[in-house]
PDB file of C-alpha atoms in Angstrom:
ATOM      1  CA  MET B  80      -2.529   0.991 -27.002  1.00  0.00           C
ATOM      2  CA  SER B  81      -1.487  -2.575 -27.742  1.00  0.00           C
ATOM      3  CA  PRO B  82      -3.966  -5.114 -29.107  1.00  0.00           C
ATOM      4  CA  ASP B  83      -4.587  -6.304 -25.523  1.00  0.00           C
ATOM      5  CA  PRO B  84      -4.623  -3.067 -23.494  1.00  0.00           C
ATOM      6  CA  TRP B  85      -6.361  -4.589 -20.482  1.00  0.00           C
ATOM      7  CA  SER B  86      -3.602  -7.140 -19.902  1.00  0.00           C
ATOM      8  CA  ALA B  87      -1.082  -4.296 -19.815  1.00  0.00           C
ATOM      9  CA  ILE B  88      -3.328  -2.275 -17.480  1.00  0.00           C
ATOM     10  CA  LEU B  89      -3.689  -5.210 -15.075  1.00  0.00           C
ATOM     11  CA  ASP B  90       0.075  -5.853 -15.292  1.00  0.00           C
ATOM     12  CA  GLY B  91       0.618  -2.227 -14.239  1.00  0.00           C
ATOM     13  CA  PHE B  92      -1.783  -2.546 -11.318  1.00  0.00           C
ATOM     14  CA  GLU B  93      -0.014  -5.698 -10.122  1.00  0.00           C
ATOM     15  CA  ARG B  94       3.379  -3.985 -10.420  1.00  0.00           C
ATOM     16  CA  ASP B  95       2.105  -0.960  -8.469  1.00  0.00           C
ATOM     17  CA  ILE B  96       0.673  -3.178  -5.714  1.00  0.00           C
ATOM     18  CA  ALA B  97       4.040  -4.915  -5.324  1.00  0.00           C
ATOM     19  CA  LEU B  98       5.821  -1.560  -5.177  1.00  0.00           C
ATOM     20  CA  ALA B  99       3.414  -0.181  -2.578  1.00  0.00           C
ATOM     21  CA  VAL B 100       3.593  -3.102  -0.155  1.00  0.00           C
ATOM     22  CA  SER B 101       7.398  -3.196  -0.440  1.00  0.00           C
ATOM     23  CA  GLY B 102       7.576   0.450   0.644  1.00  0.00           C
ATOM     24  CA  LYS B 103       8.669   1.809  -2.705  1.00  0.00           C
ATOM     25  CA  VAL B 104       7.223   4.847  -4.454  1.00  0.00           C
ATOM     26  CA  VAL B 105       4.330   4.124  -6.789  1.00  0.00           C
ATOM     27  CA  PRO B 106       4.270   6.356  -9.850  1.00  0.00           C
ATOM     28  CA  PRO B 107       1.093   8.352 -10.463  1.00  0.00           C
ATOM     29  CA  TRP B 108      -1.516   6.502 -12.489  1.00  0.00           C
ATOM     30  CA  THR B 109      -3.106   7.980 -15.556  1.00  0.00           C
ATOM     31  CA  PRO B 110      -6.229   6.199 -16.759  1.00  0.00           C
ATOM     32  CA  PRO B 111      -5.973   5.030 -20.345  1.00  0.00           C
ATOM     33  CA  LEU B 112      -8.343   6.754 -22.722  1.00  0.00           C
ATOM     34  CA  ASP B 113      -8.631   4.048 -25.360  1.00  0.00           C
ATOM     35  CA  ALA B 114      -8.798   0.744 -23.455  1.00  0.00           C
ATOM     36  CA  GLY B 115     -12.426  -0.009 -24.233  1.00  0.00           C
ATOM     37  CA  PRO B 116     -14.517  -2.324 -22.085  1.00  0.00           C
ATOM     38  CA  LEU B 117     -12.876  -5.055 -20.018  1.00  0.00           C
ATOM     39  CA  PRO B 118     -12.998  -8.343 -21.964  1.00  0.00           C
ATOM     40  CA  ALA B 119     -14.983 -11.060 -20.204  1.00  0.00           C
ATOM     41  CA  SER B 120     -11.939 -13.335 -20.443  1.00  0.00           C
ATOM     42  CA  LEU B 121     -10.051 -11.011 -18.055  1.00  0.00           C
ATOM     43  CA  ALA B 122     -12.857 -10.547 -15.517  1.00  0.00           C
ATOM     44  CA  ASP B 123     -11.484 -13.129 -13.059  1.00  0.00           C
ATOM     45  CA  ARG B 124      -8.001 -11.615 -13.230  1.00  0.00           C
ATOM     46  CA  ALA B 125      -9.427  -8.124 -12.719  1.00  0.00           C
ATOM     47  CA  ARG B 126     -11.264  -9.369  -9.595  1.00  0.00           C
ATOM     48  CA  ARG B 127      -8.029 -10.874  -8.247  1.00  0.00           C
ATOM     49  CA  VAL B 128      -6.231  -7.580  -8.854  1.00  0.00           C
ATOM     50  CA  LEU B 129      -9.023  -5.704  -7.075  1.00  0.00           C
ATOM     51  CA  ASP B 130      -8.763  -8.101  -4.118  1.00  0.00           C
ATOM     52  CA  ALA B 131      -4.973  -7.636  -4.071  1.00  0.00           C
ATOM     53  CA  GLN B 132      -5.441  -3.859  -4.042  1.00  0.00           C
ATOM     54  CA  ALA B 133      -7.808  -4.157  -1.061  1.00  0.00           C
ATOM     55  CA  ASP B 134      -5.264  -6.359   0.740  1.00  0.00           C
ATOM     56  CA  ALA B 135      -2.504  -3.840   0.004  1.00  0.00           C
ATOM     57  CA  VAL B 136      -4.624  -0.994   1.392  1.00  0.00           C
ATOM     58  CA  ALA B 137      -5.184  -3.008   4.585  1.00  0.00           C
ATOM     59  CA  ILE B 138      -1.447  -3.738   4.908  1.00  0.00           C
ATOM     60  CA  LEU B 139      -0.532  -0.089   4.382  1.00  0.00           C
ATOM     61  CA  ASN B 140      -3.202   1.108   6.831  1.00  0.00           C
ATOM     62  CA  ARG B 141      -1.815  -1.272   9.490  1.00  0.00           C
ATOM     63  CA  ALA B 142       1.714   0.007   8.841  1.00  0.00           C
ATOM     64  CA  LYS B 143       0.492   3.602   9.086  1.00  0.00           C
ATOM     65  CA  HIS B 144      -1.284   2.857  12.370  1.00  0.00           C
ATOM     66  CA  ASP B 145       1.754   1.078  13.798  1.00  0.00           C
ATOM     67  CA  ALA B 146       4.046   3.956  12.806  1.00  0.00           C
ATOM     68  CA  GLY B 147       1.664   6.421  14.450  1.00  0.00           C
ATOM     69  CA  THR B 148       1.642   4.348  17.629  1.00  0.00           C
ATOM     70  CA  GLN B 149       5.440   4.280  17.708  1.00  0.00           C
ATOM     71  CA  LEU B 150       5.653   8.027  17.100  1.00  0.00           C
ATOM     72  CA  SER B 151       3.181   8.658  19.925  1.00  0.00           C
ATOM     73  CA  ALA B 152       5.302   6.532  22.254  1.00  0.00           C
ATOM     74  CA  ILE B 153       8.403   8.493  21.309  1.00  0.00           C
ATOM     75  CA  ASP B 154       6.569  11.790  21.849  1.00  0.00           C
ATOM     76  CA  ALA B 155       5.513  10.605  25.325  1.00  0.00           C
ATOM     77  CA  VAL B 156       9.125  10.317  26.501  1.00  0.00           C
ATOM     78  CA  PRO B 157      10.029  13.492  28.373  1.00  0.00           C
ATOM     79  CA  SER B 158      12.888  15.553  27.070  1.00  0.00           C
ATOM     80  CA  GLY B 159      14.587  18.748  28.062  1.00  0.00           C
ATOM     81  CA  PRO B 160      16.189  19.949  31.296  1.00  0.00           C
ATOM     82  CA  GLY B 161      13.912  17.913  33.588  1.00  0.00           C
ATOM     83  CA  SER B 162      14.704  14.623  31.922  1.00  0.00           C
ATOM     84  CA  ASP B 163      18.213  14.049  33.220  1.00  0.00           C
ATOM     85  CA  ARG B 164      17.125  11.127  35.351  1.00  0.00           C
ATOM     86  CA  PRO B 165      16.981   7.558  33.965  1.00  0.00           C
ATOM     87  CA  LEU B 166      13.682   6.338  32.522  1.00  0.00           C
ATOM     88  CA  LEU B 167      12.286   2.838  32.184  1.00  0.00           C
ATOM     89  CA  LEU B 168      10.725   2.038  28.842  1.00  0.00           C
ATOM     90  CA  ASP B 169       8.354  -0.914  28.786  1.00  0.00           C
ATOM     91  CA  VAL B 170       9.040  -2.599  25.456  1.00  0.00           C
ATOM     92  CA  ARG B 171       6.875  -5.638  26.180  1.00  0.00           C
ATOM     93  CA  GLY B 172       3.750  -3.586  26.438  1.00  0.00           C
TER      94      GLY B 172
END
């Protein structure tokens, strides 16, 4: 690894967080084998990255919940031969 492996690791985490919350595919992560202990000088940055990861998880969980709610609403709309009459869909909720 480079002389400052932890900066590169944190850069990668930040890049992956941005990809995830923008809906893009995040590549699989492989833990580095030779990074050594986190330098004290990067502890605050590592905490910020950890907080950003927690925020991203919350955002993605909300999006997953909302998508599930929408899919359930779609599934609730009757279809087939008995559904040839007009339906009212309450979009205001």
